[in-house]
XYZ file of N, CA and C in Angstrom:
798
model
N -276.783 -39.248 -100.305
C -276.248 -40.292 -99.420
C -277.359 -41.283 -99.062
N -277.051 -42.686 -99.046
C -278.067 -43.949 -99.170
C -278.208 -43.517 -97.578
N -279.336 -43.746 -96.992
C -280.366 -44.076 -95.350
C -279.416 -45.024 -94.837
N -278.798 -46.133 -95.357
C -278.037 -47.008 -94.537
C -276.623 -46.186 -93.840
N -276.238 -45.437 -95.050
C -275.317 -44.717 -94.480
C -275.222 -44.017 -93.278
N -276.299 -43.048 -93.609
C -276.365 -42.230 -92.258
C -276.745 -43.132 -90.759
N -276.639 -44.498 -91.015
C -276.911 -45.115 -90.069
C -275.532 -45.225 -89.333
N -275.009 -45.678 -90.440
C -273.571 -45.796 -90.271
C -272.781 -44.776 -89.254
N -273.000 -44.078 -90.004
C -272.270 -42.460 -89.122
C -272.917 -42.397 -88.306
N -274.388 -41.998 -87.966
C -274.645 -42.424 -86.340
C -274.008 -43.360 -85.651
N -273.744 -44.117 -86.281
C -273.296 -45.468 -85.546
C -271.921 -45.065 -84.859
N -271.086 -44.835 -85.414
C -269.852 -44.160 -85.417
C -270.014 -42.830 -84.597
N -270.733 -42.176 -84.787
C -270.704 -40.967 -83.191
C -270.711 -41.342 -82.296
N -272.293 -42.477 -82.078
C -272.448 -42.997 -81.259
C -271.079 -43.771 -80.541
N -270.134 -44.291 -81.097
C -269.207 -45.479 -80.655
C -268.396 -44.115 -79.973
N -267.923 -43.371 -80.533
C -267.074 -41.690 -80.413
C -267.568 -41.501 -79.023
N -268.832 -41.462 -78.929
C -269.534 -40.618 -77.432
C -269.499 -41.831 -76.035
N -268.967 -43.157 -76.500
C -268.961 -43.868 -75.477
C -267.859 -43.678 -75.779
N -266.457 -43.760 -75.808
C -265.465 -43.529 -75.473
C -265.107 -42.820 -74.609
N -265.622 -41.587 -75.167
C -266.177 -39.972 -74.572
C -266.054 -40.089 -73.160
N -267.645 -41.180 -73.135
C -268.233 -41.293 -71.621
C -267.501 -42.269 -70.741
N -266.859 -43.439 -71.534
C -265.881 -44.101 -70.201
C -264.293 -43.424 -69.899
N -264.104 -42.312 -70.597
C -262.895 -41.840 -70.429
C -263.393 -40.827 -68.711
N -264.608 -40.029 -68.865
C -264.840 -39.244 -68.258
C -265.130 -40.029 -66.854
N -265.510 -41.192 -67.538
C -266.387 -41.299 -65.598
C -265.640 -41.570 -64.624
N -264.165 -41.880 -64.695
C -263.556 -41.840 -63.333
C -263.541 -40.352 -62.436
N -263.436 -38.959 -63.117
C -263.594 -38.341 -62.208
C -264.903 -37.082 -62.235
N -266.214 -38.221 -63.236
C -267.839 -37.458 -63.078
C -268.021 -36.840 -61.329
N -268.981 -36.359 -61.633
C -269.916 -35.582 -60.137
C -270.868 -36.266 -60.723
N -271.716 -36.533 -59.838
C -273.303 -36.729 -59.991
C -274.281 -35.754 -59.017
N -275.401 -35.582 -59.855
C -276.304 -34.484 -59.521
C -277.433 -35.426 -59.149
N -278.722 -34.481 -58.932
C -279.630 -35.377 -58.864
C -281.117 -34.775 -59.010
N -281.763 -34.978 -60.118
C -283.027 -34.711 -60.603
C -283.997 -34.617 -59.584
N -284.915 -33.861 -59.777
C -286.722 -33.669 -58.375
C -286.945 -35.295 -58.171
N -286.749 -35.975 -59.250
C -287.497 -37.174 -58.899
C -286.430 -38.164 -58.057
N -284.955 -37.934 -58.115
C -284.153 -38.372 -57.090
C -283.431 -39.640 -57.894
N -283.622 -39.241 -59.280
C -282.976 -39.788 -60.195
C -281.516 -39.541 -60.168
N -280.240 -39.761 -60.493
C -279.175 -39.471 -60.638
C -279.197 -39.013 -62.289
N -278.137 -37.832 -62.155
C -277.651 -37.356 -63.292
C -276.500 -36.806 -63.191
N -275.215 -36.558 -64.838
C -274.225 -36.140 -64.860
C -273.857 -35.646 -65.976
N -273.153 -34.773 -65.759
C -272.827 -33.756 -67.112
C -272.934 -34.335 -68.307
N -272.085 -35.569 -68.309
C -271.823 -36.972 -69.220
C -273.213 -37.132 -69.566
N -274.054 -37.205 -69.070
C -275.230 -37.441 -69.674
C -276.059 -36.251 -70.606
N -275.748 -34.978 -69.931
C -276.640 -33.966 -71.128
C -275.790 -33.676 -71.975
N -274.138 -33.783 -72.067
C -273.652 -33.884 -73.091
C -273.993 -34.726 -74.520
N -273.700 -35.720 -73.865
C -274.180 -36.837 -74.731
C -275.665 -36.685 -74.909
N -276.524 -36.538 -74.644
C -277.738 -36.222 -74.927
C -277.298 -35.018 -76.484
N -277.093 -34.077 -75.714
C -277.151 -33.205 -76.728
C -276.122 -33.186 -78.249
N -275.582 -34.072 -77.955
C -275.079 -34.363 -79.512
C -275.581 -35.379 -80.171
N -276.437 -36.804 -79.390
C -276.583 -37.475 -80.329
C -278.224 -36.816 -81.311
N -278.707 -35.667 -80.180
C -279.875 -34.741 -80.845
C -279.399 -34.588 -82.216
N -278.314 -33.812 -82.037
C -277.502 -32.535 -83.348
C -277.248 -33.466 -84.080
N -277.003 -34.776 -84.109
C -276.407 -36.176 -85.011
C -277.466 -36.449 -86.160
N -278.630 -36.533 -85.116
C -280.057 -37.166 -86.103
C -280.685 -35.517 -86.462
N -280.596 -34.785 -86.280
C -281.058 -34.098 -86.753
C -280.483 -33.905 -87.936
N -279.223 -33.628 -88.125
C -278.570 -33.582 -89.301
C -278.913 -34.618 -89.925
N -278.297 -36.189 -89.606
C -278.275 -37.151 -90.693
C -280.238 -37.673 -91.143
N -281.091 -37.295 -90.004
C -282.785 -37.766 -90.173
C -283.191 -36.497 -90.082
N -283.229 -35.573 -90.593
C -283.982 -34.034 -90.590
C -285.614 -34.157 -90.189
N -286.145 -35.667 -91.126
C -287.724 -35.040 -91.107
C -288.166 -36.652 -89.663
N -287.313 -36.818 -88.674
C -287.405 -37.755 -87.593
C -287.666 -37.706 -86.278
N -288.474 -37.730 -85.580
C -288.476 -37.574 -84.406
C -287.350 -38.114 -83.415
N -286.796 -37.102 -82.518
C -286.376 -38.004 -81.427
C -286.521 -37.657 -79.647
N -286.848 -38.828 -78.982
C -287.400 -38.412 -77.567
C -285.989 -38.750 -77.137
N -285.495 -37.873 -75.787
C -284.268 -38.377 -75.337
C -284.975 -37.718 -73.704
N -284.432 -38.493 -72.921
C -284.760 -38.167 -71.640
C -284.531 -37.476 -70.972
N -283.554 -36.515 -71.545
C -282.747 -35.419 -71.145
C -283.141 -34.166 -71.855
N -283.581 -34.006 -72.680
C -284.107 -32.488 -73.619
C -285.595 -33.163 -74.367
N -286.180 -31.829 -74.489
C -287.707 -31.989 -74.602
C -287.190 -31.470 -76.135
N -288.127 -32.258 -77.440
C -287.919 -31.947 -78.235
C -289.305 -31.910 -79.019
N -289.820 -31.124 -80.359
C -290.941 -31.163 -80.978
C -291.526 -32.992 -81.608
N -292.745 -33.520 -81.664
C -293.371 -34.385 -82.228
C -293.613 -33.896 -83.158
N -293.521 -34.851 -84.430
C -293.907 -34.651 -85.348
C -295.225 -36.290 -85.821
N -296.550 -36.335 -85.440
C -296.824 -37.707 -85.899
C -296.812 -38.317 -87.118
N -296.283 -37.372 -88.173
C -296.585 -38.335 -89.441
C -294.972 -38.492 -89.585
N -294.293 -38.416 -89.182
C -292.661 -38.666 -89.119
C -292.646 -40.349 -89.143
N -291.956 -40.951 -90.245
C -291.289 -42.084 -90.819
C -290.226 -42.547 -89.728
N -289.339 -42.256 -88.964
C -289.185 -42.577 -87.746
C -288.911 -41.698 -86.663
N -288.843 -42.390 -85.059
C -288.675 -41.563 -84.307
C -287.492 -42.615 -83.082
N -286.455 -41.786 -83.310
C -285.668 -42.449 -82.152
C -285.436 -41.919 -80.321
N -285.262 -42.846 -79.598
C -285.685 -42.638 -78.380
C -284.569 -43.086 -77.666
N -284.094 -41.836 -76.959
C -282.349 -42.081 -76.697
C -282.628 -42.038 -75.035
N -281.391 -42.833 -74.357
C -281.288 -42.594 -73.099
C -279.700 -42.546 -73.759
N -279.292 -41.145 -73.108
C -277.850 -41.044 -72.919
C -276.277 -41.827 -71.958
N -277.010 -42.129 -71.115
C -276.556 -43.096 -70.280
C -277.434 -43.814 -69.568
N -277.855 -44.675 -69.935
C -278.588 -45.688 -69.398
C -277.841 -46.477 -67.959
N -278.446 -46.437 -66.613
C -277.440 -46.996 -65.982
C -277.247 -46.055 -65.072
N -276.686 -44.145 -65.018
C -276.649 -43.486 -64.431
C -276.152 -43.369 -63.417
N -277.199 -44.325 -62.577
C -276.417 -44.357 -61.270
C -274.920 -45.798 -60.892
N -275.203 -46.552 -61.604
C -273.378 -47.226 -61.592
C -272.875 -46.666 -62.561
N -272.968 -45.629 -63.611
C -272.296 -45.140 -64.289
C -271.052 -44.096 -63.400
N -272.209 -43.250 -62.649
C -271.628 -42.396 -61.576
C -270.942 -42.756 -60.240
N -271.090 -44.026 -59.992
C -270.193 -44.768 -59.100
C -269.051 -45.597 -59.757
N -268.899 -45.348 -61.371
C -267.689 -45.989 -61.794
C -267.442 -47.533 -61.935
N -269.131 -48.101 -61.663
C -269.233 -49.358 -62.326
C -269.516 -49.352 -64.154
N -269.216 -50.539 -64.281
C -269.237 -50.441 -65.695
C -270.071 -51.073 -66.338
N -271.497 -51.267 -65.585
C -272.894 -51.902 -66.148
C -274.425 -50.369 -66.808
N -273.656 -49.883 -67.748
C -274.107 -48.636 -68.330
C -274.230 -48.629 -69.803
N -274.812 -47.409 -70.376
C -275.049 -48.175 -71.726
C -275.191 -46.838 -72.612
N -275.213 -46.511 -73.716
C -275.626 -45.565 -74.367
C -276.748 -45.942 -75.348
N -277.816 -45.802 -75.217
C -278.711 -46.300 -76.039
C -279.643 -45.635 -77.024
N -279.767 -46.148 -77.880
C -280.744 -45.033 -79.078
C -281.569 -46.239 -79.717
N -283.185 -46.306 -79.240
C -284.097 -47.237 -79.807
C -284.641 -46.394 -81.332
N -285.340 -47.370 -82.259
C -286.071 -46.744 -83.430
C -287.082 -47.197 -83.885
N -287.949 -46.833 -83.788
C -289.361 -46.286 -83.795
C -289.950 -46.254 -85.132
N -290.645 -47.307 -86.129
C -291.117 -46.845 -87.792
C -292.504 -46.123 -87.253
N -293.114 -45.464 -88.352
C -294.211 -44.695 -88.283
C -295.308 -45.296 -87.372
N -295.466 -46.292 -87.483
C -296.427 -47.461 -86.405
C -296.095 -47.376 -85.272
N -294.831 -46.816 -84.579
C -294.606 -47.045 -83.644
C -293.928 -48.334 -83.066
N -293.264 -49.299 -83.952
C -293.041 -50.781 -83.590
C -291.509 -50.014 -83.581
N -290.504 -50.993 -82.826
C -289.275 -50.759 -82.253
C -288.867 -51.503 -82.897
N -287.924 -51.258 -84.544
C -287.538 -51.822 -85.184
C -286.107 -51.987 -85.762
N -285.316 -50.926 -84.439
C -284.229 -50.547 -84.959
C -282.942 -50.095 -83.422
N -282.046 -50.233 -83.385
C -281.113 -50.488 -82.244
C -279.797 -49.947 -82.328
N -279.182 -49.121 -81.285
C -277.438 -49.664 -81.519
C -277.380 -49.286 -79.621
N -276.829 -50.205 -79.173
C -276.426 -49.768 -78.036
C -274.722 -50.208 -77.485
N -274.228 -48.911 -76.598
C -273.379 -48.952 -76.741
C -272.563 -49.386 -75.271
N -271.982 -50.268 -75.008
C -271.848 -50.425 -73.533
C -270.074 -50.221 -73.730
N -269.257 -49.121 -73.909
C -268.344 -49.069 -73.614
C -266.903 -50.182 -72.181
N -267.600 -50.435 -71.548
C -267.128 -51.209 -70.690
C -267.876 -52.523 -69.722
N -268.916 -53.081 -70.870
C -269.725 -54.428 -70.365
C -269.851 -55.036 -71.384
N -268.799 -55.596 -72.192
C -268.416 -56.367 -72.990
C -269.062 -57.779 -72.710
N -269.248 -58.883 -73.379
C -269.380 -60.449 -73.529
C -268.139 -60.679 -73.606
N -267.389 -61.260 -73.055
C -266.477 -61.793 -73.376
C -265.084 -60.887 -73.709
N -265.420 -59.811 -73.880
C -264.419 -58.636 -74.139
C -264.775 -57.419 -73.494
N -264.066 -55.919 -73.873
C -264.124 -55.131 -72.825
C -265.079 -54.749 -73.428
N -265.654 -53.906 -74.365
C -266.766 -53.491 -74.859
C -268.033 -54.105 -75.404
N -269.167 -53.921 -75.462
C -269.996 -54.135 -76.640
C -270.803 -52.788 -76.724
N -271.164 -53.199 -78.292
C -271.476 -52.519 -79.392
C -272.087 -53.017 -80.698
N -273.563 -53.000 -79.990
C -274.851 -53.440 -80.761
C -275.662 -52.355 -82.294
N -275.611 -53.237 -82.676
C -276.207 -52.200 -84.180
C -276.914 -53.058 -84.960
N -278.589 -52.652 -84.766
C -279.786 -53.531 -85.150
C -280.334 -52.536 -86.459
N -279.696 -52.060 -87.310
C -280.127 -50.943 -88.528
C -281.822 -51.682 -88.937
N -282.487 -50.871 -89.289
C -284.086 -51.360 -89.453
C -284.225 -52.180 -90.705
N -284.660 -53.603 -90.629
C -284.319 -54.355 -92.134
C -283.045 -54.649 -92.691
N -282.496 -54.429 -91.574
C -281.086 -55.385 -91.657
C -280.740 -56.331 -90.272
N -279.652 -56.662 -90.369
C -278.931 -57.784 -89.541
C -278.708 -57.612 -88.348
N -278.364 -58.204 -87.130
C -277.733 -57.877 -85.857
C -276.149 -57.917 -85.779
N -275.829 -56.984 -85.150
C -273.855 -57.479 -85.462
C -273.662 -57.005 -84.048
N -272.812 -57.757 -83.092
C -272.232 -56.719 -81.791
C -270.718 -57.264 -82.290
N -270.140 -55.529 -82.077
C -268.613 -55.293 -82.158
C -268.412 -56.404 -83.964
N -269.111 -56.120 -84.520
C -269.196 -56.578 -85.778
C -269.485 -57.579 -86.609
N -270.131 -58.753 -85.565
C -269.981 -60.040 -86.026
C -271.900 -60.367 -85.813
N -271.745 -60.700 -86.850
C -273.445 -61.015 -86.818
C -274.009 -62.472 -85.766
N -275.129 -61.456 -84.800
C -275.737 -62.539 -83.938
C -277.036 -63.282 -84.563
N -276.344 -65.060 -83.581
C -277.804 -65.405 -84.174
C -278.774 -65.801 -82.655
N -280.154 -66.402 -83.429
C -280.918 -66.614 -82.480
C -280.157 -68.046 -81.877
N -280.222 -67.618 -80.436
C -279.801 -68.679 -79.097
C -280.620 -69.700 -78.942
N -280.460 -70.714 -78.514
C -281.123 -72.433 -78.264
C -282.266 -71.988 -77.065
N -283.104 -72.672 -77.322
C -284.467 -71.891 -76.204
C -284.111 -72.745 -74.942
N -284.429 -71.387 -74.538
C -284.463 -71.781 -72.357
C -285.816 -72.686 -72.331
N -285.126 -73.480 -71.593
C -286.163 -75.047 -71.070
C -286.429 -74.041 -69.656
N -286.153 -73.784 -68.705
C -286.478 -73.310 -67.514
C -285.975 -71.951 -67.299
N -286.503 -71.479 -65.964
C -286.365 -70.010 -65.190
C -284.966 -70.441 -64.251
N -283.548 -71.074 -64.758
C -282.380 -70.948 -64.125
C -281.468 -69.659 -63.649
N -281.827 -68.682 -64.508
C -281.378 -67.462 -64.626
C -282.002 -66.388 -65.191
N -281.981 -65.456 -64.351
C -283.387 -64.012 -65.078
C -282.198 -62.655 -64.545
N -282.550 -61.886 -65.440
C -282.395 -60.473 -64.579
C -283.494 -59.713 -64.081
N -283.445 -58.851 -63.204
C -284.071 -58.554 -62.260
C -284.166 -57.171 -61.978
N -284.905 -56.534 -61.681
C -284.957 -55.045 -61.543
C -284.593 -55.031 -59.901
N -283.966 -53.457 -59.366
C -283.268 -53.286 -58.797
C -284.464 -52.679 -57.852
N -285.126 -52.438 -58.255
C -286.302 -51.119 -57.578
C -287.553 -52.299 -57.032
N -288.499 -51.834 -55.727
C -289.589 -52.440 -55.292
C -289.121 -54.099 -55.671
N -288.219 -54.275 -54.905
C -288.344 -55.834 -55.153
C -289.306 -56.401 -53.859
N -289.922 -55.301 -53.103
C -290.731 -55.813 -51.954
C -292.060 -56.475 -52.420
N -292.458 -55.808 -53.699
C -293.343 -55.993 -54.207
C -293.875 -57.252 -55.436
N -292.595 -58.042 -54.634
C -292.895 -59.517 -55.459
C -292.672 -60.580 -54.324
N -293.129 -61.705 -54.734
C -293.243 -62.779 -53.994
C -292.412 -63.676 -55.013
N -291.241 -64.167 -54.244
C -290.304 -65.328 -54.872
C -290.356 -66.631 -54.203
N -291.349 -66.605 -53.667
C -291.481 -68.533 -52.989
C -291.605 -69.735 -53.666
N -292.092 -68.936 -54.710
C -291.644 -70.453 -56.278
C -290.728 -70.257 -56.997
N -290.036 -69.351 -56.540
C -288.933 -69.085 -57.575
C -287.530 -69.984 -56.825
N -287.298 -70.877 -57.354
C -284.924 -71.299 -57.038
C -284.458 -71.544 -58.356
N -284.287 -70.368 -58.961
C -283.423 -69.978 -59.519
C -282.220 -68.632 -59.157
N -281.746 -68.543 -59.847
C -280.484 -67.142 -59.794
C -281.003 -66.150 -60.099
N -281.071 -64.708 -59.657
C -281.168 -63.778 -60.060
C -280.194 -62.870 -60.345
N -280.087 -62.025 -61.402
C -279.571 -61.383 -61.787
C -279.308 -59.547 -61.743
N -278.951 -58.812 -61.064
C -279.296 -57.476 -61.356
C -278.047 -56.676 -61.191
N -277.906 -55.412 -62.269
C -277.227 -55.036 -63.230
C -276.664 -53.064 -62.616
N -277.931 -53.322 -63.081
C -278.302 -51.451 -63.073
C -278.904 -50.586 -64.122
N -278.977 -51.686 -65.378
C -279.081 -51.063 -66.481
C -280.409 -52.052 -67.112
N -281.679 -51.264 -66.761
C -282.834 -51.331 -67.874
C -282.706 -51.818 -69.259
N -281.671 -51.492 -69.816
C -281.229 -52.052 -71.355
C -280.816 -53.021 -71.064
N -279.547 -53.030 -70.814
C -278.827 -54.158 -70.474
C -279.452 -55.315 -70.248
N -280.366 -55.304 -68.927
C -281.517 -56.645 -68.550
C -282.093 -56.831 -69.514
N -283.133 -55.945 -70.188
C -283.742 -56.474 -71.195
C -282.801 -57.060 -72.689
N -281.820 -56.684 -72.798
C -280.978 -57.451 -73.651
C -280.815 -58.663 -73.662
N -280.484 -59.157 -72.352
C -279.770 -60.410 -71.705
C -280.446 -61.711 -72.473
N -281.980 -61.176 -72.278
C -282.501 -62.980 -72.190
C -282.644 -62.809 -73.780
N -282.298 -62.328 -74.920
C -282.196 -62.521 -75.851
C -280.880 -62.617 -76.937
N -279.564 -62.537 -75.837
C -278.152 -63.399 -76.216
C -277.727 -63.703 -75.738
N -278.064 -63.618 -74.547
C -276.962 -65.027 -73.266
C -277.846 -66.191 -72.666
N -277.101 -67.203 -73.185
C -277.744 -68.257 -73.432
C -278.074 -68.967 -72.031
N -277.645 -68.575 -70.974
C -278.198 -68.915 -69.561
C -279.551 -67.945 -68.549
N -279.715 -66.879 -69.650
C -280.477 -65.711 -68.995
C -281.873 -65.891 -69.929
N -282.711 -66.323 -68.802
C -284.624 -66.848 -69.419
C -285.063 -66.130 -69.811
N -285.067 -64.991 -68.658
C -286.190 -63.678 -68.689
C -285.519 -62.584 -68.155
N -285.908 -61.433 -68.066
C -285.748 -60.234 -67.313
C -287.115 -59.331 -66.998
N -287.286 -59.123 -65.666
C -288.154 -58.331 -64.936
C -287.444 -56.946 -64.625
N -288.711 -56.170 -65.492
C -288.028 -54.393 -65.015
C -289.254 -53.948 -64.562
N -288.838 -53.036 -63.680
C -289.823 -52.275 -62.815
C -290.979 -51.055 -64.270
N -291.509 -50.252 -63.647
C -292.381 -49.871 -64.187
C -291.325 -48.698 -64.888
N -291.525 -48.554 -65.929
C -290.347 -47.360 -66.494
C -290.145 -46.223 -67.505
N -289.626 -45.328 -68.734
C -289.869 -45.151 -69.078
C -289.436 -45.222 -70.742
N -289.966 -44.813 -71.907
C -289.928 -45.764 -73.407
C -288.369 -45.848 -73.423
N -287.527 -44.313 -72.814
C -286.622 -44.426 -73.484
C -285.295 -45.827 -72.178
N -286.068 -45.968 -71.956
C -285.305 -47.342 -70.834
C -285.879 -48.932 -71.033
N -286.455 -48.869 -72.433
C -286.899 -49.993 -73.545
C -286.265 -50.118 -74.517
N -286.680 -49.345 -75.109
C -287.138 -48.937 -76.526
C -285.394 -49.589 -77.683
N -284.677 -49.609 -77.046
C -283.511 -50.079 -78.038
C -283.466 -51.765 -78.086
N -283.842 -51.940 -76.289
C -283.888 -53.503 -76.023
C -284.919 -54.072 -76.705
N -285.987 -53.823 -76.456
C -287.299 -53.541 -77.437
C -287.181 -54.556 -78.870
N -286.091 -53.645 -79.583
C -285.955 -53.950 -81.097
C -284.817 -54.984 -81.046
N -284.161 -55.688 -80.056
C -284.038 -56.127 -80.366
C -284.629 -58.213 -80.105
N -285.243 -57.817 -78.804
C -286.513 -58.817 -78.534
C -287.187 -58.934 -79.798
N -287.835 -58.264 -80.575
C -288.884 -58.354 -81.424
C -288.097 -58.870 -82.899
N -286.453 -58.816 -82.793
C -285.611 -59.472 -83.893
C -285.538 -60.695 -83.690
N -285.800 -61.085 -82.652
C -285.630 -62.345 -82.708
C -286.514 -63.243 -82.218
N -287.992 -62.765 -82.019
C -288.709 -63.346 -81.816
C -289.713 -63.701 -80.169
N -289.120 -62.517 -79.848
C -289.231 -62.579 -78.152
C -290.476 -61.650 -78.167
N -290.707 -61.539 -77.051
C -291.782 -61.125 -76.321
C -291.073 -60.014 -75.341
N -292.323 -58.626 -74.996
C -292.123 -57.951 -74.179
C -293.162 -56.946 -73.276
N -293.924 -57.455 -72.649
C -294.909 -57.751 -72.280
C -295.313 -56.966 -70.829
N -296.316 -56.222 -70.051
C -296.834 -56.036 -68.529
C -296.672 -56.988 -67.768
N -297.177 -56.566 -67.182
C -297.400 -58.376 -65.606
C -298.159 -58.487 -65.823
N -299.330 -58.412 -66.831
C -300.842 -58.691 -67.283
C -300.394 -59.291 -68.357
N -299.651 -59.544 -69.108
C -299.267 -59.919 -70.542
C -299.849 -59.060 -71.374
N -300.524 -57.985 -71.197
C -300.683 -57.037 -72.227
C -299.732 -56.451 -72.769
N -299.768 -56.710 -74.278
C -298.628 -55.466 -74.435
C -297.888 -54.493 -74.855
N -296.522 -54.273 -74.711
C -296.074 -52.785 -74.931
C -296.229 -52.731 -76.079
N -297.385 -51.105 -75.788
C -297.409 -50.148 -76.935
C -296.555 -48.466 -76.843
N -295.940 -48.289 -77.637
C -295.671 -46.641 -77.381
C -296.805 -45.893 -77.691
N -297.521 -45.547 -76.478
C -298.860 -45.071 -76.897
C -298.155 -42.851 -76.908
N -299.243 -42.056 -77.002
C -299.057 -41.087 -76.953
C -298.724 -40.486 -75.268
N -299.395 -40.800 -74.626
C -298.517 -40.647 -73.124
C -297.640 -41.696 -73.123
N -297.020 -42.665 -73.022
C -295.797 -43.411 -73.022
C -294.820 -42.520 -73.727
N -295.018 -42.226 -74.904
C -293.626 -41.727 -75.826
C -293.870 -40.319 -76.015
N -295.076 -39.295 -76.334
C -294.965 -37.883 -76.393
C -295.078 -37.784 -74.746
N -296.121 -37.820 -74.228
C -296.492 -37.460 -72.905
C -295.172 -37.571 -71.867
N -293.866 -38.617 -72.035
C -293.086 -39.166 -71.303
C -293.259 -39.581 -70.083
N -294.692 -40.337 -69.796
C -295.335 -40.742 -68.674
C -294.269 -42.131 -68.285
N -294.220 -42.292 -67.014
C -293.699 -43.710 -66.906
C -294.971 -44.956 -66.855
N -294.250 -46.188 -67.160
C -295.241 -47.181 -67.970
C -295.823 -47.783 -66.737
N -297.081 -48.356 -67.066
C -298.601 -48.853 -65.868
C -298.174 -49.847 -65.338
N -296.798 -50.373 -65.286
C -296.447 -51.484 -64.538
C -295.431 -52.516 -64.369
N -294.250 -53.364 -63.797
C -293.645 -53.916 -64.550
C -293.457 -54.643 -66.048
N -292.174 -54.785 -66.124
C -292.634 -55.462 -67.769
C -291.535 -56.736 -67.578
N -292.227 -57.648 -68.512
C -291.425 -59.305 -68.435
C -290.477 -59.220 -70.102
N -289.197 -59.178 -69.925
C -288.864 -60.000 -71.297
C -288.750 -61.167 -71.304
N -288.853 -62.261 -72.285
C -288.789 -63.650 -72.824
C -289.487 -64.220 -73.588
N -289.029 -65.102 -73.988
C -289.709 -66.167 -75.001
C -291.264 -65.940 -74.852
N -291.992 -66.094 -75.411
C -293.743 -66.329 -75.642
C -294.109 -67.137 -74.827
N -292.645 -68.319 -74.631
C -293.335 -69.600 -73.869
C -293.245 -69.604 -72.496
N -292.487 -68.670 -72.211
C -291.764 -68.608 -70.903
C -292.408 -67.691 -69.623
N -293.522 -66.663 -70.569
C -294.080 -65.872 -69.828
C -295.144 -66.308 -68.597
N -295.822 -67.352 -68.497
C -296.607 -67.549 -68.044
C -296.132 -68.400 -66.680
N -294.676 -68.876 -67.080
C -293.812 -69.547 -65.647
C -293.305 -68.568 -64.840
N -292.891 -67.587 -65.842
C -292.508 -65.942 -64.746
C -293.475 -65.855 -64.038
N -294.689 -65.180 -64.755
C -295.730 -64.957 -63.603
C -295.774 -65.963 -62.689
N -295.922 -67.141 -62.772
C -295.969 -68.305 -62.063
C -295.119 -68.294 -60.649
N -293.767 -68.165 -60.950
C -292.604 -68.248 -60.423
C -292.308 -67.007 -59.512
N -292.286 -65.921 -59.806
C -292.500 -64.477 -59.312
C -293.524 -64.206 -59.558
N -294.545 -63.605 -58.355
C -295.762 -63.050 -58.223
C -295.820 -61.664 -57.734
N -296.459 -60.905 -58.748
C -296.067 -59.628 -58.741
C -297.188 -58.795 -58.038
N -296.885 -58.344 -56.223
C -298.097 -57.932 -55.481
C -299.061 -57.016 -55.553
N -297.757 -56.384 -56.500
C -298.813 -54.913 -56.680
C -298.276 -53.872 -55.868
């Protein structure tokens, strides 16, 4: 069976397990992790099959999922990095800004590969359903995306939900945006054509890593509040450390008006 294939059929579980998950969440429980994270059954479920998925269809592949600790392998050709429900906590309150996400990882470590699944935060329709296969095309819900007309200004950003004490917006009049979903934001400013940038709090690979690939498809930037930037280093992606600081998505050109515009205190 051709590698594209088995993309395919991931692809297709994947679409299976968001169904799955918006059928369930009207009557989820939510739990809640040491760190005071929210969690729900819906989530280690889904965790644990899209494991059993790639293991079968990528045998010799790494994958980090935020929910089960699994073996590294470093000379592994890829490694995918799943958040099962991205979102969690409006997942578990029955909003519908949530996501199923699986980033991909080539041997270098560059984020070259995507499908995310937002069962009920559609563009324009009820769903989307992103699929960035590595060295191929972008398609949501099947139709191939292209690159958007560049943002002249900071009119519209998304925004992280967490320590917003810890910025200064006195140059900022524009709109802000916020969601619930780490993916989601970082998606935004690279297909909706009113959304500049997105600011996420300090976090971890697998609450990138799909958005990631698809910033870097089209030419974007994804960057610290230092403009240094994201690497999946060995504590970032084996270690599962959370990352040294906020991170900016947008244009190359745009980064330096964020900082500008929002000043990030520390």
């Amino acid at each position: 069976m051709a590698i594209n294939d088995n993309y395919h059929i991931l692809f297709q579980k994947l679409r299976e397990l968001g169904e799955y998950a918006s059928k369930m969440q009207k009557n989820v429980k939510r739990t809640f992790k040491e760190d005071g994270s929210v969690l729900t059954l819906v989530d280690l479920y889904v965790s644990h099959q899209v494991i059993e998925c790639v293991k079968s269809l990528f045998p010799d592949a790494n994958i980090i999922s935020e929910e089960e600790m699994t073996d590294f392998d470093r000379n592994a050709e890829l490694t995918f990095v799943l958040d099962p429900i991205d979102g969690t906590d409006m997942y578990s309150q029955g909003l519908a800004s949530w996501a199923i996400s699986l980033g991909i990882l080539n041997k270098e470590r560059e984020s070259v590969g995507a499908f995310i699944i937002a069962p009920r935060y559609g563009i324009g329709e009820e769903k989307m359903e992103l699929s960035l296969i590595p060295g191929d095309r972008l398609y949501i819900n099947g139709a191939e995306v292209f690159k958007k007309k560049k943002n002249e200004n900071l009119s519209q950003i998304m925004f992280t939900s967490h320590d917003i004490r810890k910025y200064d917006f006195s140059s900022f009049d524009g709109k802000i945006r916020t969601i619930g979903s780490s993916i989601l934001h970082n998606l935004f400013p690279a297909i909706l054509k009113e959304i500049a940038a997105s600011v996420t709090q300090a976090c971890y690979c697998w609450d990138i890593a799909s958005s990631h690939a698809v910033l870097n498809y089209f030419g974007y930037s994804l960057v610290y509040y230092d403009k240094s930037r994201v690497e999946y280093t060995d504590e970032f992606l084996i270690g599962r450390k959370k990352a040294k600081m906020p991170f900016i998505a947008a244009e190359e050109s745009m980064l330096d008006e964020v900082i500008r515009q929002i000043k990030y205190l520390g």
